mmCIF file of C-alpha atoms in Angstrom:
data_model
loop_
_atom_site.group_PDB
_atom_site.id
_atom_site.type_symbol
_atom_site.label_atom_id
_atom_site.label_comp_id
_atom_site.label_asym_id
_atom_site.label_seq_id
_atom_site.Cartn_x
_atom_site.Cartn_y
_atom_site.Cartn_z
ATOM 1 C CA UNK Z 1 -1.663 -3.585 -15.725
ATOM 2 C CA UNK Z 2 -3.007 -4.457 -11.867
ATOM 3 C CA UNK Z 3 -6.617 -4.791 -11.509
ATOM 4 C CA UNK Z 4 -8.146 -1.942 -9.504
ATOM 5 C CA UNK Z 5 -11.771 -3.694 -9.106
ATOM 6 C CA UNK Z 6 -12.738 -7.380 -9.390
ATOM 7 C CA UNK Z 7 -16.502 -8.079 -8.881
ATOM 8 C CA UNK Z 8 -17.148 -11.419 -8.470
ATOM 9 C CA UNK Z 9 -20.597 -13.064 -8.561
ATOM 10 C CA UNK Z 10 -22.686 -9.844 -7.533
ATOM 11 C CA UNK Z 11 -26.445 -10.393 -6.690
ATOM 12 C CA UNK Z 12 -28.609 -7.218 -4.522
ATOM 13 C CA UNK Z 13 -32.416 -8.334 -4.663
ATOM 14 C CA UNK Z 14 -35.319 -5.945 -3.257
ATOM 15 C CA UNK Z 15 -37.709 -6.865 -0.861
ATOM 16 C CA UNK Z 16 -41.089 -5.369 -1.447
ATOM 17 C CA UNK Z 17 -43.167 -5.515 1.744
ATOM 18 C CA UNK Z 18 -46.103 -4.095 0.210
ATOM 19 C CA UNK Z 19 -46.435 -7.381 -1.928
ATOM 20 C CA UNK Z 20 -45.700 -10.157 1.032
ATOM 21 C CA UNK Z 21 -42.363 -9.934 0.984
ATOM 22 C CA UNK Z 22 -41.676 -10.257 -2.430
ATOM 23 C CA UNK Z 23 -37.653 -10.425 -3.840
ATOM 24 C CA UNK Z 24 -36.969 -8.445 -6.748
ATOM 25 C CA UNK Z 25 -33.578 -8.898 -8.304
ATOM 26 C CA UNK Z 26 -31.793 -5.619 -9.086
ATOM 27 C CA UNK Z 27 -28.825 -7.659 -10.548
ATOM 28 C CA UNK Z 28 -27.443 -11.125 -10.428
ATOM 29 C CA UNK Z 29 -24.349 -12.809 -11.229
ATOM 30 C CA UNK Z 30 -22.380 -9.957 -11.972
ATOM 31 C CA UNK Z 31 -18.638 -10.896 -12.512
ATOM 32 C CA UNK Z 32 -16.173 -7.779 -14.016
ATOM 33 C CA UNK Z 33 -12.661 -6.796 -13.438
ATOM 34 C CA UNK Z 34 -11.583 -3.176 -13.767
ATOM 35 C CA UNK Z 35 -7.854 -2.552 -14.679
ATOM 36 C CA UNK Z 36 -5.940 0.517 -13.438
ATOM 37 C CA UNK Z 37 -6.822 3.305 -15.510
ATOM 38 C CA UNK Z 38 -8.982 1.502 -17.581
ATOM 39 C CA UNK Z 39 -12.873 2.720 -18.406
ATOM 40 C CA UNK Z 40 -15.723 0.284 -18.634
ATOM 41 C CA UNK Z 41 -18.923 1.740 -20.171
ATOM 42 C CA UNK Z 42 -22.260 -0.374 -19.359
ATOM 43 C CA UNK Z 43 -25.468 -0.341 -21.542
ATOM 44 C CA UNK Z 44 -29.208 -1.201 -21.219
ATOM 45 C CA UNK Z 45 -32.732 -0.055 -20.837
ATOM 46 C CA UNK Z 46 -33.809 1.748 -17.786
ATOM 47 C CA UNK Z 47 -34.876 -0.779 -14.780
ATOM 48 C CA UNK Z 48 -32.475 -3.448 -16.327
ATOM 49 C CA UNK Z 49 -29.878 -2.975 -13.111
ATOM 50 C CA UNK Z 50 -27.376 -0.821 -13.938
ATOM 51 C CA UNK Z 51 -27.527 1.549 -11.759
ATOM 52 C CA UNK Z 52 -27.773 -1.269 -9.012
ATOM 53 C CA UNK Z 53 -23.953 -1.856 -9.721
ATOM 54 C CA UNK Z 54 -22.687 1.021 -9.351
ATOM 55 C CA UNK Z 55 -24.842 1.742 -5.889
ATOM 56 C CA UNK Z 56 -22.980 -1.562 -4.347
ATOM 57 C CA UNK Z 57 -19.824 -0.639 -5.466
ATOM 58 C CA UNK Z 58 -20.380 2.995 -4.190
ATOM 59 C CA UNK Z 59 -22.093 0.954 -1.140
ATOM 60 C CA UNK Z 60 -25.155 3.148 -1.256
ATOM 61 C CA UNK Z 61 -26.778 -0.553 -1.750
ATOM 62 C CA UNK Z 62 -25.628 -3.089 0.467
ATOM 63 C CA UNK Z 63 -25.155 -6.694 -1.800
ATOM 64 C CA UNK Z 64 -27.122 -9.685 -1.251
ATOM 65 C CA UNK Z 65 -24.458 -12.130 -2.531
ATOM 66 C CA UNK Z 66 -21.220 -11.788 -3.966
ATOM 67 C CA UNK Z 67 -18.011 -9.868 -3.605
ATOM 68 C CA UNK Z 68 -16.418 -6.762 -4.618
ATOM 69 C CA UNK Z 69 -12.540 -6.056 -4.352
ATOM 70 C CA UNK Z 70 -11.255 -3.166 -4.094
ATOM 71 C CA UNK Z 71 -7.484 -2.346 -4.202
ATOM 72 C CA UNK Z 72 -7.195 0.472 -1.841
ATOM 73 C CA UNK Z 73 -4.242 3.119 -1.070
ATOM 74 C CA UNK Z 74 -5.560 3.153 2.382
ATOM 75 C CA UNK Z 75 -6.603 -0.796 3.329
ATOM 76 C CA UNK Z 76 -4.797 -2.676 0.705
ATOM 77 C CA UNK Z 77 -7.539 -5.162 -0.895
ATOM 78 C CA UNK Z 78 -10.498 -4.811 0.590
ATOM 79 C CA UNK Z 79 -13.919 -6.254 -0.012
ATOM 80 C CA UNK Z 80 -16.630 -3.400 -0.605
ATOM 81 C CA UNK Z 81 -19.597 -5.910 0.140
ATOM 82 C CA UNK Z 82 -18.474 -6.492 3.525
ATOM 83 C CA UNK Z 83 -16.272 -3.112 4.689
ATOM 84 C CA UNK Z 84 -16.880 -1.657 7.371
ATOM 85 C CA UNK Z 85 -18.625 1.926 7.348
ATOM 86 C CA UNK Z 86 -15.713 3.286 8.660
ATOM 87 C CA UNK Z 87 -13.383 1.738 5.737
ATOM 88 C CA UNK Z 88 -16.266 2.267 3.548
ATOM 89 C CA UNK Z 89 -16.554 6.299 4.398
ATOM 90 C CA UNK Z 90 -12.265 6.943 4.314
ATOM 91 C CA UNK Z 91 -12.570 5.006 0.584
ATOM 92 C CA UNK Z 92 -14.854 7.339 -0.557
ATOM 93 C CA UNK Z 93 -13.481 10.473 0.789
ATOM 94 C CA UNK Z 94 -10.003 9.844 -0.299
ATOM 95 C CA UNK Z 95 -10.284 7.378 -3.639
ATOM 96 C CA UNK Z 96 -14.224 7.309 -4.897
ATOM 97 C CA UNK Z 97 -16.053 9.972 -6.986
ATOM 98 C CA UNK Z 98 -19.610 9.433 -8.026
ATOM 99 C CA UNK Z 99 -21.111 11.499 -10.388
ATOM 100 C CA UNK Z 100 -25.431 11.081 -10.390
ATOM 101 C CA UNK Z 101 -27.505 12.537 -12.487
ATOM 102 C CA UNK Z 102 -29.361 13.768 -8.682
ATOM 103 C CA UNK Z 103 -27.758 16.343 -6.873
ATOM 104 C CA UNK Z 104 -28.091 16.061 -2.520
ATOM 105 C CA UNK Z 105 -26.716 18.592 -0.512
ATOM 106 C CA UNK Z 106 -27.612 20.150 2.313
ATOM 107 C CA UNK Z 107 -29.981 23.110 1.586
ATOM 108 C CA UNK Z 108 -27.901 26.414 2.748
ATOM 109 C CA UNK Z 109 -24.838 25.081 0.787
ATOM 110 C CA UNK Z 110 -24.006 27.029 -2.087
ATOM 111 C CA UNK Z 111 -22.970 25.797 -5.072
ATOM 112 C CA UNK Z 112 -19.393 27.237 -4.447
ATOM 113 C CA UNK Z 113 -19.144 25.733 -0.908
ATOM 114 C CA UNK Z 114 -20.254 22.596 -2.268
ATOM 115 C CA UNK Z 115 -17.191 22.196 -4.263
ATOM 116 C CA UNK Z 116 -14.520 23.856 -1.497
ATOM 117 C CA UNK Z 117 -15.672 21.575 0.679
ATOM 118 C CA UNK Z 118 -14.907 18.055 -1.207
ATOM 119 C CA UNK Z 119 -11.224 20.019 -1.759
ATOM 120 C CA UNK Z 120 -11.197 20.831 1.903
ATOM 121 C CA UNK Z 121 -11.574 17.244 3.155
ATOM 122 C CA UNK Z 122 -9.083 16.193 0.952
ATOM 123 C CA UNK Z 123 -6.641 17.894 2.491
ATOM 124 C CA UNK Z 124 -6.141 21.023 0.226
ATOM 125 C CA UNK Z 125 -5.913 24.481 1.861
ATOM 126 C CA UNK Z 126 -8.841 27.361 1.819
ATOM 127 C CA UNK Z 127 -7.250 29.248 -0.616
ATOM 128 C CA UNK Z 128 -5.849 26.252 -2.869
ATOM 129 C CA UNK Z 129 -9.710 24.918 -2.486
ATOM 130 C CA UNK Z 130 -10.819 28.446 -3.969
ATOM 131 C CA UNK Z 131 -8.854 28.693 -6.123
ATOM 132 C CA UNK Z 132 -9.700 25.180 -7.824
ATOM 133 C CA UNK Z 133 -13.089 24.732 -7.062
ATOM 134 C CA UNK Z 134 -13.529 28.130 -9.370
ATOM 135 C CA UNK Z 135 -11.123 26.349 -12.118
ATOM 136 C CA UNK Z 136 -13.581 23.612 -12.279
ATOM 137 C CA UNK Z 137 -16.693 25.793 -12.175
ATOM 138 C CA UNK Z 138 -15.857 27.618 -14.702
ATOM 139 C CA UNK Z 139 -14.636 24.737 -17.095
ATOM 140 C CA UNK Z 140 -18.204 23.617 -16.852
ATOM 141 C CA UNK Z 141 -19.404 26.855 -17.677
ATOM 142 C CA UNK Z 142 -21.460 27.254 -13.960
ATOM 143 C CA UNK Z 143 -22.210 30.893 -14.431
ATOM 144 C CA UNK Z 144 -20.601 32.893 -11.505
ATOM 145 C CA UNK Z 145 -23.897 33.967 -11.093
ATOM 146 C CA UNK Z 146 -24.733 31.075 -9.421
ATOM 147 C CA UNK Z 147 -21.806 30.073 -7.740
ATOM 148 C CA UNK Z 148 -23.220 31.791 -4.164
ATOM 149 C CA UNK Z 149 -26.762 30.410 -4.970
ATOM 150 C CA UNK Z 150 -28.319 27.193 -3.528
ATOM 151 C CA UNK Z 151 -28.588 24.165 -6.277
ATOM 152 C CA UNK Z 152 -32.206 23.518 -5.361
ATOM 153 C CA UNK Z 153 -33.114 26.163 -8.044
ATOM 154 C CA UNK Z 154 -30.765 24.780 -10.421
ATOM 155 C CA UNK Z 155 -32.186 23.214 -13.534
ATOM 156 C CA UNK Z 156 -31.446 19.546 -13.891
ATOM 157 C CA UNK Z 157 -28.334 20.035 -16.526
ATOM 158 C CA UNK Z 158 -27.175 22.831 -13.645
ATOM 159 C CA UNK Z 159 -27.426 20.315 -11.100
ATOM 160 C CA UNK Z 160 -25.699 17.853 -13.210
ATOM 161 C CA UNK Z 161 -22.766 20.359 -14.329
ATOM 162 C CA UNK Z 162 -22.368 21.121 -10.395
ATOM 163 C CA UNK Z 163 -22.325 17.223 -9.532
ATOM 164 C CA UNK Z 164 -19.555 16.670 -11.957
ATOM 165 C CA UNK Z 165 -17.277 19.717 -10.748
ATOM 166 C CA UNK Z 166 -18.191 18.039 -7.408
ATOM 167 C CA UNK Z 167 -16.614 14.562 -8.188
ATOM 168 C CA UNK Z 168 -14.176 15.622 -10.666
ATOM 169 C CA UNK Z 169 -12.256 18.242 -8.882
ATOM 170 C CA UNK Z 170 -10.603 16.203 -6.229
ATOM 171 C CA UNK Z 171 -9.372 13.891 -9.286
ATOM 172 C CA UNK Z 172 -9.924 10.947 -7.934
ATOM 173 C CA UNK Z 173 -8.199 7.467 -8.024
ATOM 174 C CA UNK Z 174 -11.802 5.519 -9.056
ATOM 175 C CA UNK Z 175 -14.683 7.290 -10.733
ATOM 176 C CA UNK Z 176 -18.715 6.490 -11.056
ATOM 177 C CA UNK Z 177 -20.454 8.060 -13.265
ATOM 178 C CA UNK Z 178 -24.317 7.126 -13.670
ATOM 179 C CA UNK Z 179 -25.633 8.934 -16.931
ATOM 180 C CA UNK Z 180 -23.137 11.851 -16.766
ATOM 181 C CA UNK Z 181 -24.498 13.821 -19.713
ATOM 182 C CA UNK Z 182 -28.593 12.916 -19.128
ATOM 183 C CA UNK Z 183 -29.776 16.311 -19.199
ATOM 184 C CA UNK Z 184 -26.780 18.080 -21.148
ATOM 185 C CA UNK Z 185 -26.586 19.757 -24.552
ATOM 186 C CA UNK Z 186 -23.823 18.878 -26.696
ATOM 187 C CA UNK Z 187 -21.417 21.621 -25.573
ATOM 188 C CA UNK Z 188 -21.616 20.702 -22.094
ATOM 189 C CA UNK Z 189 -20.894 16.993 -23.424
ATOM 190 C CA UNK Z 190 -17.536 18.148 -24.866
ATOM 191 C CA UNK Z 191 -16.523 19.578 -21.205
ATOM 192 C CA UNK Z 192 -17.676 16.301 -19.452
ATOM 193 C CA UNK Z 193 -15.358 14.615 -22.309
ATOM 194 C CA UNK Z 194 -12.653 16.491 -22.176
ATOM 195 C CA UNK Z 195 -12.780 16.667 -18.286
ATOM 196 C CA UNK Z 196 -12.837 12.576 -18.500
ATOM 197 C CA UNK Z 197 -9.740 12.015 -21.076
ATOM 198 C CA UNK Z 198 -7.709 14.370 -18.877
ATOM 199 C CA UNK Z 199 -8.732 12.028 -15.744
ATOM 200 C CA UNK Z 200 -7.709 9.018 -17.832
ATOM 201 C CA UNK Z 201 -4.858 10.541 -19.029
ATOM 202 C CA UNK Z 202 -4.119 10.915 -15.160
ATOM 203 C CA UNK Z 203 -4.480 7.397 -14.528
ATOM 204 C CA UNK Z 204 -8.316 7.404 -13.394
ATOM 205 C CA UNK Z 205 -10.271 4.296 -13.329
ATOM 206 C CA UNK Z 206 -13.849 4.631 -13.888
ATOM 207 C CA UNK Z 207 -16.922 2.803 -14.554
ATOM 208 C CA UNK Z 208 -20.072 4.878 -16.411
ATOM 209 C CA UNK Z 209 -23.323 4.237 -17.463
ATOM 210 C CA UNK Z 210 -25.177 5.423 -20.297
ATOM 211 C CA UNK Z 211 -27.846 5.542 -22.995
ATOM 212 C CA UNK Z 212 -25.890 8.069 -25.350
ATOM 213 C CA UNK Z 213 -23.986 5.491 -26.917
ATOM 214 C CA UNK Z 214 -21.912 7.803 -29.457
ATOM 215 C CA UNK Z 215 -20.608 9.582 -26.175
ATOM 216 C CA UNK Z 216 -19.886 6.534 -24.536
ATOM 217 C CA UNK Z 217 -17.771 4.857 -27.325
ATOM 218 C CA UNK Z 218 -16.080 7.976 -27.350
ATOM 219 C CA UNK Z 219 -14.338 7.305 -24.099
ATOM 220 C CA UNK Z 220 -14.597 4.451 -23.028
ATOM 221 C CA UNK Z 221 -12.231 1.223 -23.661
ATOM 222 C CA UNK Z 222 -14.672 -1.731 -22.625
ATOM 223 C CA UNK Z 223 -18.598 -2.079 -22.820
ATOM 224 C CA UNK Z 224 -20.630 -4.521 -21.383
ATOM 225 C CA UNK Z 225 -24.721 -4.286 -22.231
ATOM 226 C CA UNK Z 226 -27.234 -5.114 -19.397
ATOM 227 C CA UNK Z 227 -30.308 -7.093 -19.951
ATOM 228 C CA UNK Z 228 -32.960 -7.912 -17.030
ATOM 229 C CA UNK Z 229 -30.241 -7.560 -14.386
ATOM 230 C CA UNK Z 230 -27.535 -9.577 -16.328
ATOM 231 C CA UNK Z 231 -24.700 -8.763 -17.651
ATOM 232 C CA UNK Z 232 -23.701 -9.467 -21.433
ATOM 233 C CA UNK Z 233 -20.273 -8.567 -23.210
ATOM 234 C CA UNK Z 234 -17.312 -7.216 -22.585
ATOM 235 C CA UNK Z 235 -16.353 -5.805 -25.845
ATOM 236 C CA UNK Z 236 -13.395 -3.557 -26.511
ATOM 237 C CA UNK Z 237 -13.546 0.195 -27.369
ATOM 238 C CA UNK Z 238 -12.067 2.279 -29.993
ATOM 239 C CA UNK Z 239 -11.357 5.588 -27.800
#
């Protein structure tokens, strides 16, 4: 099976100029490799770094140290540390989804728009993107009530249940997912699972963080635990 993502030696401090400069490591020496269609599940308390990961693979961070391969459809191998913001932009369009448990959109974009629009730029038509974007909604039980409303008056498992029709829909080649059932009961859970074996089953790569270990093992086939910005493990997963 080819490797999809190879991190090698990862650090991304913090400088915090309100304390003389002071560097704050969000995570160091991070080494991982994520096979094609393979899911790696990461662990640990809140403030130990995970989400610092995912941010410099995403690029939302940009790392201190290290490197971070990526085996792209549209570059070929490409380091995500040092991309360009052009390369960096296409990747995520076309490949990347990133589910967070914050929703940002611009405020008079309704929740339906929201999802049309990630369709749209991926080169589906208006009325395939319609179509879909209502398939999705509707999986995640988004009451069509709300579909023509803006997601600032969402509650935060809304928000969350729109963010994951959001990334999900265009079915993409690598997924993020930074605690994708936080503020969910346990029927939404069973959509987000079922939603995330059909991905795999597809041949989606993803990387997830979580504190609801029981959903976690459920899905994914490696974990790794974080501890003070270090990462411990690789274990493999029943799924």
């Amino acid at each position: 099976m080819d490797n999809l993502l190879e991190i090698r030696n990862l650090y991304k401090s913090f400088t915090l100029h309100e304390f003389d400069q002071k560097q704050i490591a969000g995570c160091s020496d991070i080494n991982m490799t994520l096979r094609s269609g393979e899911f790696i599940g990461i662990t640990g308390k809140s403030g130990a770094g995970k989400s610092t990961i995912l941010k410099c693979i995403y690029r939302t961070y940009i790392p201190t140290q290290g490197e971070i391969w990526y085996n792209s459809l549209s570059y070929g191998l490409v380091d995500l540390a040092k991309a360009t913001e052009r390369q960096v932009l296409d990747i995520r369009h076309q490949e990347i989804g990133y589910v967070s448990q914050f929703l940002k959109l611009l405020p008079r974009v309704t929740a339906f728009e929201a999802v049309i629009e990630v369709l749209v730029m991926n080169g589906k038509s208006q009325d395939e993107a319609v179509d879909e974007a209502a398939e999705m909604l509707r999986h995640f039980e988004l009451r069509e009530s709300l579909w023509h409303a803006y997601p600032n008056t969402f509650s935060g498992g809304e928000k969350l249940r729109l963010n994951l029709a959001r990334a999900m829909v265009k079915r993409p080649r690598f997924l993020l997912l930074d605690e994708p059932t936080a503020s969910l009961d346990h029927v939404s859970k069973a959509f987000v699972r079922d939603k995330i074996m059909e991905l795999k089953g597809m041949g989606t790569s993803m990387i997830g963080i979580f504190h609801d270990l029981d959903f976690m093992e459920s899905v994914v086939d490696k974990e790794f635990n974080m501890v003070g910005g270090l990462l411990v493990g690789g274990v493999g997963a029943e799924c």
